[in-house]
Short mmCIF file of C-alpha atoms in Angstrom, two decimals:
data_model
loop_
_atom_site.label_atom_id
_atom_site.label_comp_id
_atom_site.label_asym_id
_atom_site.label_seq_id
_atom_site.Cartn_x
_atom_site.Cartn_y
_atom_site.Cartn_z
CA UNK A 1071 -80.56 21.65 -109.43
CA UNK A 1072 -82.71 24.63 -108.74
CA UNK A 1073 -86.16 24.17 -106.96
CA UNK A 1074 -87.98 26.09 -109.44
CA UNK A 1075 -89.09 29.53 -110.93
CA UNK A 1076 -89.22 31.77 -108.24
CA UNK A 1077 -92.97 33.12 -109.28
CA UNK A 1078 -93.77 29.40 -109.36
CA UNK A 1079 -92.90 28.63 -105.59
CA UNK A 1080 -94.76 31.50 -104.83
CA UNK A 1081 -97.62 30.91 -106.17
CA UNK A 1082 -97.52 27.37 -104.95
CA UNK A 1083 -96.69 28.38 -101.49
CA UNK A 1084 -99.72 31.02 -101.48
CA UNK A 1085 -101.65 27.97 -102.87
CA UNK A 1086 -100.89 25.97 -99.99
CA UNK A 1087 -101.29 28.03 -97.30
CA UNK A 1088 -104.79 29.18 -98.47
CA UNK A 1089 -106.14 25.65 -98.72
CA UNK A 1090 -106.82 25.23 -95.16
CA UNK A 1091 -108.71 28.64 -95.13
CA UNK A 1092 -110.93 27.04 -98.06
CA UNK A 1093 -111.28 23.29 -97.37
CA UNK A 1094 -112.67 22.77 -93.73
CA UNK A 1095 -112.90 19.05 -94.17
CA UNK A 1096 -111.29 17.62 -91.21
CA UNK A 1097 -110.86 14.03 -94.09
CA UNK A 1098 -109.42 16.41 -96.87
CA UNK A 1099 -106.54 18.23 -94.48
CA UNK A 1100 -105.88 14.61 -92.75
CA UNK A 1101 -104.93 13.20 -96.46
CA UNK A 1102 -102.90 16.50 -97.13
CA UNK A 1103 -100.87 15.90 -93.66
CA UNK A 1104 -100.23 12.23 -94.73
CA UNK A 1105 -98.68 13.52 -98.16
CA UNK A 1106 -96.79 15.93 -96.55
CA UNK A 1107 -95.35 13.61 -93.81
CA UNK A 1108 -94.90 10.68 -96.93
CA UNK A 1109 -93.22 13.32 -99.36
CA UNK A 1110 -90.90 14.12 -96.57
CA UNK A 1111 -89.95 10.27 -96.15
CA UNK A 1112 -89.74 10.10 -100.02
CA UNK A 1113 -87.63 13.27 -100.48
CA UNK A 1114 -84.70 11.41 -98.43
CA UNK A 1115 -85.13 8.07 -100.18
CA UNK A 1116 -85.42 10.11 -103.54
CA UNK A 1117 -81.93 11.51 -102.74
CA UNK A 1118 -80.76 8.27 -101.61
CA UNK A 1119 -81.80 6.65 -104.88
CA UNK A 1120 -82.04 9.10 -107.40
CA UNK A 1121 -79.40 10.90 -106.86
CA UNK A 1122 -76.71 8.90 -105.02
CA UNK A 1123 -77.97 5.69 -106.81
CA UNK A 1124 -78.31 3.03 -103.62
CA UNK A 1125 -81.70 0.92 -102.95
CA UNK A 1126 -83.73 0.99 -99.84
CA UNK A 1127 -86.51 -0.80 -98.99
CA UNK A 1128 -86.39 -0.38 -95.16
CA UNK A 1129 -87.72 3.34 -94.82
CA UNK A 1130 -90.35 2.25 -92.80
CA UNK A 1131 -88.20 1.38 -90.11
CA UNK A 1132 -86.63 4.43 -89.96
CA UNK A 1133 -90.21 6.20 -90.07
CA UNK A 1134 -90.77 3.78 -87.09
CA UNK A 1135 -88.04 4.67 -84.99
CA UNK A 1136 -88.67 8.19 -85.19
CA UNK A 1137 -92.33 8.28 -84.16
CA UNK A 1138 -91.06 5.27 -81.53
CA UNK A 1139 -88.61 8.00 -80.27
CA UNK A 1140 -90.47 10.59 -79.84
CA UNK A 1141 -93.41 8.25 -78.29
CA UNK A 1142 -91.01 7.31 -75.78
CA UNK A 1143 -89.45 10.50 -74.78
CA UNK A 1144 -92.79 12.03 -74.25
CA UNK A 1145 -94.93 9.56 -72.52
CA UNK A 1146 -92.07 7.89 -70.14
CA UNK A 1147 -89.38 10.86 -69.95
CA UNK A 1148 -92.16 13.49 -70.15
CA UNK A 1149 -89.68 15.48 -72.67
CA UNK A 1150 -91.50 18.46 -74.34
CA UNK A 1151 -92.98 17.67 -77.65
CA UNK A 1152 -91.33 20.29 -79.62
CA UNK A 1153 -87.80 18.92 -78.01
CA UNK A 1154 -89.11 15.49 -78.56
CA UNK A 1155 -89.57 16.25 -82.83
CA UNK A 1156 -85.90 17.50 -82.74
CA UNK A 1157 -84.58 14.60 -81.04
CA UNK A 1158 -86.62 11.84 -83.19
CA UNK A 1159 -84.58 11.69 -86.40
CA UNK A 1160 -81.11 10.94 -84.12
CA UNK A 1161 -81.45 7.60 -83.29
CA UNK A 1162 -82.87 6.24 -87.46
CA UNK A 1163 -79.56 8.44 -88.43
CA UNK A 1164 -77.49 6.97 -85.81
CA UNK A 1165 -78.60 3.32 -86.40
CA UNK A 1166 -78.65 4.17 -90.08
CA UNK A 1167 -74.82 4.88 -90.19
CA UNK A 1168 -74.31 1.83 -87.97
CA UNK A 1169 -75.84 -0.73 -90.33
CA UNK A 1170 -74.99 1.50 -93.30
CA UNK A 1171 -70.95 0.43 -92.87
CA UNK A 1172 -71.39 -2.95 -93.93
CA UNK A 1173 -74.80 -3.00 -95.97
CA UNK A 1174 -73.52 -0.28 -98.45
CA UNK A 1175 -71.11 -2.55 -99.50
CA UNK A 1176 -73.49 -4.67 -101.50
CA UNK A 1177 -74.64 -3.99 -104.74
CA UNK A 1178 -78.01 -4.15 -106.52
CA UNK A 1179 -80.64 -6.34 -105.44
CA UNK A 1180 -78.64 -7.73 -102.46
CA UNK A 1181 -78.51 -4.26 -100.97
CA UNK A 1182 -82.51 -4.00 -101.50
CA UNK A 1183 -82.71 -7.43 -99.65
CA UNK A 1184 -80.49 -6.48 -97.05
CA UNK A 1185 -82.43 -3.33 -96.21
CA UNK A 1186 -85.49 -5.69 -96.71
CA UNK A 1187 -84.49 -7.39 -94.10
CA UNK A 1188 -83.66 -4.65 -91.80
CA UNK A 1189 -87.16 -3.43 -92.38
CA UNK A 1190 -88.47 -6.68 -91.04
CA UNK A 1191 -86.54 -7.42 -88.39
CA UNK A 1192 -87.25 -3.66 -87.21
CA UNK A 1193 -90.75 -4.27 -87.66
CA UNK A 1194 -90.71 -7.47 -85.44
CA UNK A 1195 -88.98 -5.44 -82.66
CA UNK A 1196 -91.63 -3.04 -82.54
CA UNK A 1197 -94.11 -5.73 -81.64
CA UNK A 1198 -91.80 -7.72 -79.30
CA UNK A 1199 -90.09 -4.88 -77.40
CA UNK A 1200 -93.50 -4.23 -75.20
CA UNK A 1201 -91.37 -2.99 -72.40
CA UNK A 1202 -90.97 0.26 -74.49
CA UNK A 1203 -93.15 -0.05 -77.56
CA UNK A 1204 -96.30 -1.33 -75.69
CA UNK A 1205 -96.23 -4.42 -78.59
CA UNK A 1206 -99.06 -4.78 -81.12
CA UNK A 1207 -101.32 -2.25 -78.68
CA UNK A 1208 -99.10 0.33 -79.33
CA UNK A 1209 -98.34 3.61 -76.86
CA UNK A 1210 -100.82 6.02 -76.21
CA UNK A 1211 -100.96 9.39 -74.20
CA UNK A 1212 -99.10 10.99 -76.40
CA UNK A 1213 -99.58 14.65 -76.19
CA UNK A 1214 -100.36 17.11 -78.74
CA UNK A 1215 -97.17 19.21 -80.66
CA UNK A 1216 -97.05 22.34 -79.03
CA UNK A 1217 -94.54 25.04 -77.60
CA UNK A 1218 -95.91 26.21 -73.96
CA UNK A 1219 -99.27 27.93 -74.55
CA UNK A 1220 -99.15 27.60 -78.34
CA UNK A 1221 -100.56 23.91 -79.09
CA UNK A 1222 -101.21 22.22 -82.55
CA UNK A 1223 -104.26 20.55 -81.41
CA UNK A 1224 -106.29 20.47 -84.73
CA UNK A 1225 -105.67 19.35 -88.27
CA UNK A 1226 -105.43 23.09 -90.02
CA UNK A 1227 -102.59 23.81 -87.14
CA UNK A 1228 -101.14 20.53 -87.95
CA UNK A 1229 -101.33 20.99 -91.63
CA UNK A 1230 -99.38 24.09 -91.52
CA UNK A 1231 -96.62 22.66 -89.46
CA UNK A 1232 -95.99 19.38 -91.60
CA UNK A 1233 -96.00 21.23 -95.04
CA UNK A 1234 -93.54 24.04 -93.51
CA UNK A 1235 -91.12 21.23 -92.73
CA UNK A 1236 -91.26 19.55 -95.95
CA UNK A 1237 -90.92 23.45 -98.01
CA UNK A 1238 -87.66 23.54 -95.49
CA UNK A 1239 -86.78 19.56 -96.52
CA UNK A 1240 -87.00 20.90 -100.64
CA UNK A 1241 -85.08 23.48 -99.96
CA UNK A 1242 -82.38 22.15 -98.14
CA UNK A 1243 -82.48 19.22 -100.79
CA UNK A 1244 -82.28 21.51 -103.36
CA UNK A 1245 -79.24 23.46 -102.18
CA UNK A 1246 -77.57 20.21 -101.13
CA UNK A 1247 -78.35 18.72 -104.94
CA UNK A 1248 -76.02 21.94 -106.17
CA UNK A 1249 -73.51 21.41 -103.82
CA UNK A 1250 -69.89 19.50 -104.62
CA UNK A 1251 -71.47 16.75 -102.21
CA UNK A 1252 -74.99 16.60 -104.44
CA UNK A 1253 -72.47 16.53 -107.57
CA UNK A 1254 -70.51 13.59 -106.06
CA UNK A 1255 -73.75 11.91 -105.44
CA UNK A 1256 -74.53 12.03 -108.90
CA UNK A 1257 -70.84 10.72 -109.90
CA UNK A 1258 -71.27 7.94 -107.82
CA UNK A 1259 -74.70 7.05 -109.48
CA UNK A 1260 -73.09 7.25 -112.74
CA UNK A 1261 -70.49 4.94 -112.06
CA UNK A 1262 -68.84 4.11 -108.71
CA UNK A 1263 -65.55 3.16 -110.12
CA UNK A 1264 -65.09 6.14 -112.03
CA UNK A 1265 -66.03 8.05 -109.26
CA UNK A 1266 -63.41 6.23 -107.01
CA UNK A 1267 -61.13 6.76 -109.82
CA UNK A 1268 -61.27 10.58 -109.52
CA UNK A 1269 -60.88 10.61 -105.86
CA UNK A 1270 -64.34 10.61 -104.33
CA UNK A 1271 -64.79 8.51 -101.08
CA UNK A 1272 -67.98 6.66 -102.05
CA UNK A 1273 -68.30 4.64 -98.88
CA UNK A 1274 -68.54 7.72 -97.14
CA UNK A 1275 -70.93 9.60 -99.29
CA UNK A 1276 -73.01 6.71 -99.82
CA UNK A 1277 -73.26 6.12 -95.72
CA UNK A 1278 -74.32 10.38 -95.82
CA UNK A 1279 -76.81 9.95 -98.45
CA UNK A 1280 -78.16 6.68 -96.35
CA UNK A 1281 -78.13 8.45 -93.21
CA UNK A 1282 -80.03 11.47 -94.64
CA UNK A 1283 -82.66 9.66 -95.76
CA UNK A 1284 -83.17 8.13 -92.24
CA UNK A 1285 -83.18 11.29 -90.81
CA UNK A 1286 -85.70 12.54 -92.93
CA UNK A 1287 -88.04 9.60 -92.48
CA UNK A 1288 -87.28 9.98 -88.81
CA UNK A 1289 -88.27 13.69 -88.40
CA UNK A 1290 -91.31 12.41 -90.54
CA UNK A 1291 -92.20 9.86 -87.89
CA UNK A 1292 -92.12 12.38 -84.57
CA UNK A 1293 -94.16 14.25 -86.79
CA UNK A 1294 -96.58 11.66 -87.37
CA UNK A 1295 -96.70 10.06 -83.33
CA UNK A 1296 -97.98 13.88 -81.99
CA UNK A 1297 -100.32 14.35 -85.14
CA UNK A 1298 -102.07 10.76 -83.99
CA UNK A 1299 -101.47 11.22 -80.68
CA UNK A 1300 -100.87 7.16 -80.53
CA UNK A 1301 -98.53 4.53 -82.10
CA UNK A 1302 -98.38 1.36 -82.86
CA UNK A 1303 -96.34 -1.34 -85.04
CA UNK A 1304 -98.75 -1.55 -88.34
CA UNK A 1305 -97.82 1.51 -90.38
CA UNK A 1306 -94.20 0.84 -90.18
CA UNK A 1307 -94.24 -2.69 -91.90
CA UNK A 1308 -93.49 -4.02 -95.39
CA UNK A 1309 -96.05 -2.19 -97.45
CA UNK A 1310 -95.47 0.83 -96.48
CA UNK A 1311 -91.54 0.45 -97.21
CA UNK A 1312 -92.66 -0.55 -100.94
CA UNK A 1313 -94.82 2.42 -100.65
CA UNK A 1314 -92.28 4.97 -100.15
CA UNK A 1315 -90.12 3.57 -102.42
CA UNK A 1316 -92.92 3.65 -105.30
CA UNK A 1317 -93.77 7.49 -104.41
CA UNK A 1318 -90.02 8.18 -104.88
CA UNK A 1319 -89.83 6.27 -108.19
CA UNK A 1320 -93.31 7.21 -109.79
CA UNK A 1321 -92.38 10.72 -109.54
CA UNK A 1322 -89.08 11.18 -111.31
CA UNK A 1323 -86.08 9.93 -109.44
CA UNK A 1324 -83.40 12.29 -110.00
CA UNK A 1325 -85.62 15.29 -109.48
CA UNK A 1326 -86.68 17.72 -106.45
CA UNK A 1327 -90.49 17.61 -106.57
CA UNK A 1328 -90.83 14.01 -108.17
CA UNK A 1329 -91.44 12.54 -104.26
CA UNK A 1330 -93.67 15.00 -103.26
CA UNK A 1331 -95.67 14.29 -106.48
CA UNK A 1332 -95.30 10.57 -106.11
CA UNK A 1333 -96.50 10.63 -102.51
CA UNK A 1334 -99.88 12.63 -103.55
CA UNK A 1335 -100.45 10.26 -106.34
CA UNK A 1336 -100.25 6.96 -104.16
CA UNK A 1337 -101.89 8.45 -101.17
CA UNK A 1338 -105.26 10.42 -103.81
CA UNK A 1339 -105.02 6.85 -105.85
CA UNK A 1340 -105.24 4.77 -102.30
CA UNK A 1341 -108.35 7.03 -101.16
CA UNK A 1342 -109.73 7.46 -104.41
CA UNK A 1343 -110.22 3.27 -104.71
CA UNK A 1344 -111.26 3.26 -101.05
CA UNK A 1345 -114.49 4.89 -102.32
CA UNK A 1346 -114.67 3.89 -105.88
CA UNK A 1347 -114.20 -0.08 -105.53
CA UNK A 1348 -117.34 -0.12 -103.45
CA UNK A 1349 -119.39 1.64 -105.73
CA UNK A 1350 -118.46 -0.41 -108.77
CA UNK A 1351 -118.38 -3.90 -106.81
CA UNK A 1352 -120.83 -3.37 -104.23
CA UNK A 1353 -119.43 -7.20 -102.37
CA UNK A 1354 -115.55 -6.78 -102.93
CA UNK A 1355 -113.30 -6.73 -100.13
CA UNK A 1356 -110.63 -4.54 -99.47
CA UNK A 1357 -108.10 -7.19 -101.44
CA UNK A 1358 -109.91 -6.06 -104.90
CA UNK A 1359 -108.55 -2.48 -103.94
CA UNK A 1360 -105.50 -3.78 -103.93
CA UNK A 1361 -105.49 -5.26 -107.37
CA UNK A 1362 -106.97 -2.11 -108.68
CA UNK A 1363 -104.41 -0.39 -107.31
CA UNK A 1364 -101.52 -2.71 -109.12
CA UNK A 1365 -103.06 -2.44 -112.25
CA UNK A 1366 -103.53 1.31 -112.19
CA UNK A 1367 -99.58 1.15 -110.97
CA UNK A 1368 -98.10 -1.35 -113.70
CA UNK A 1369 -100.36 1.07 -116.19
CA UNK A 1370 -98.30 4.21 -115.32
CA UNK A 1371 -95.21 2.50 -115.12
CA UNK A 1372 -95.66 1.09 -118.80
CA UNK A 1373 -96.21 4.79 -119.98
CA UNK A 1374 -93.73 6.45 -117.64
CA UNK A 1375 -91.45 4.08 -116.63
CA UNK A 1376 -88.46 7.33 -116.31
CA UNK A 1377 -91.36 9.07 -113.31
CA UNK A 1378 -94.13 11.67 -114.08
CA UNK A 1379 -91.46 14.47 -114.38
CA UNK A 1380 -88.65 13.45 -116.49
CA UNK A 1381 -89.11 13.64 -120.20
CA UNK A 1382 -90.78 11.11 -121.98
CA UNK A 1383 -88.80 8.34 -123.17
CA UNK A 1384 -88.35 6.86 -127.25
CA UNK A 1385 -89.66 3.18 -127.63
CA UNK A 1386 -85.96 2.22 -127.54
CA UNK A 1387 -85.14 4.29 -124.42
CA UNK A 1388 -88.58 2.83 -123.18
CA UNK A 1389 -87.32 -0.62 -123.60
CA UNK A 1390 -83.99 -0.29 -121.68
CA UNK A 1391 -85.51 1.15 -118.89
CA UNK A 1392 -87.27 -1.60 -118.48
CA UNK A 1393 -84.22 -3.38 -118.31
CA UNK A 1394 -81.64 -3.40 -115.33
CA UNK A 1395 -78.51 -1.55 -116.26
CA UNK A 1396 -75.28 -1.36 -113.92
CA UNK A 1397 -73.95 2.52 -114.30
CA UNK A 1398 -76.95 3.98 -115.57
CA UNK A 1399 -76.52 7.70 -115.21
CA UNK A 1400 -79.10 9.78 -113.11
CA UNK A 1401 -81.65 11.66 -115.30
CA UNK A 1402 -81.25 15.60 -114.06
#
């Protein structure tokens, strides 16, 4: 699958490059940085769920492991920030390989529950291992990202860093999906039994996809810690894992740009409701934002169950998509 037409990619790159030159509002730049970080995580999750056909509801745990790895290395061992970001994905990837061997033998909702349990366990460790993580109070004193005299100490510079990493992630993912490994991922998604019958090592490839998704989540975590210069367990809980899965599904599983679009929609919708709900219901609390978010998301899923970027289904396909199926083919 190609990442897109060259002229379209150049136009998108030009637009994204010019955004910080036009937009000076730090709040908007902050939202765009969050979209970029979440898109990196969702891209890895899209690779795992959309191409390899494996479910994960524990992606926030890998995101947190990457953030804490970078934070601990920078604050306790005084490693250079750039080196910390490069090392941030290593621990999440190692953990994914270790736990992936047993849990990827599970199928469907059993696998989903196992990854969910891993996420809850990791979130608890972030709170309890106060000697390393600072517990609920978190870790402070994380420096800004930089190399020598070049330090990214404002949102405009960090925007360019995050979106350049996202561009590299999209390019690498697009190339991977066109490679023999990517075709093997799609074969596993279509039918694991058939893939094994033609000689594909499904256990190894599922583990590779799981490790790649953890690597990207850990990389985003490392970038996040040097942006906010503070890390606490709150952003890495169950809710974050659900949001990452929603981003990957909403944009369109089995597509390169789907997770990016899903991240932009979820983050944009969350921020929009944060301002719009108090205007409609002045006495409403934060729970009403969740209600409106749920209603809008259900409507989107009813109208586009296949995701935003995939072709619209007919009524019969739409009905079948709402029912769980075994061995369903990956849409490309």
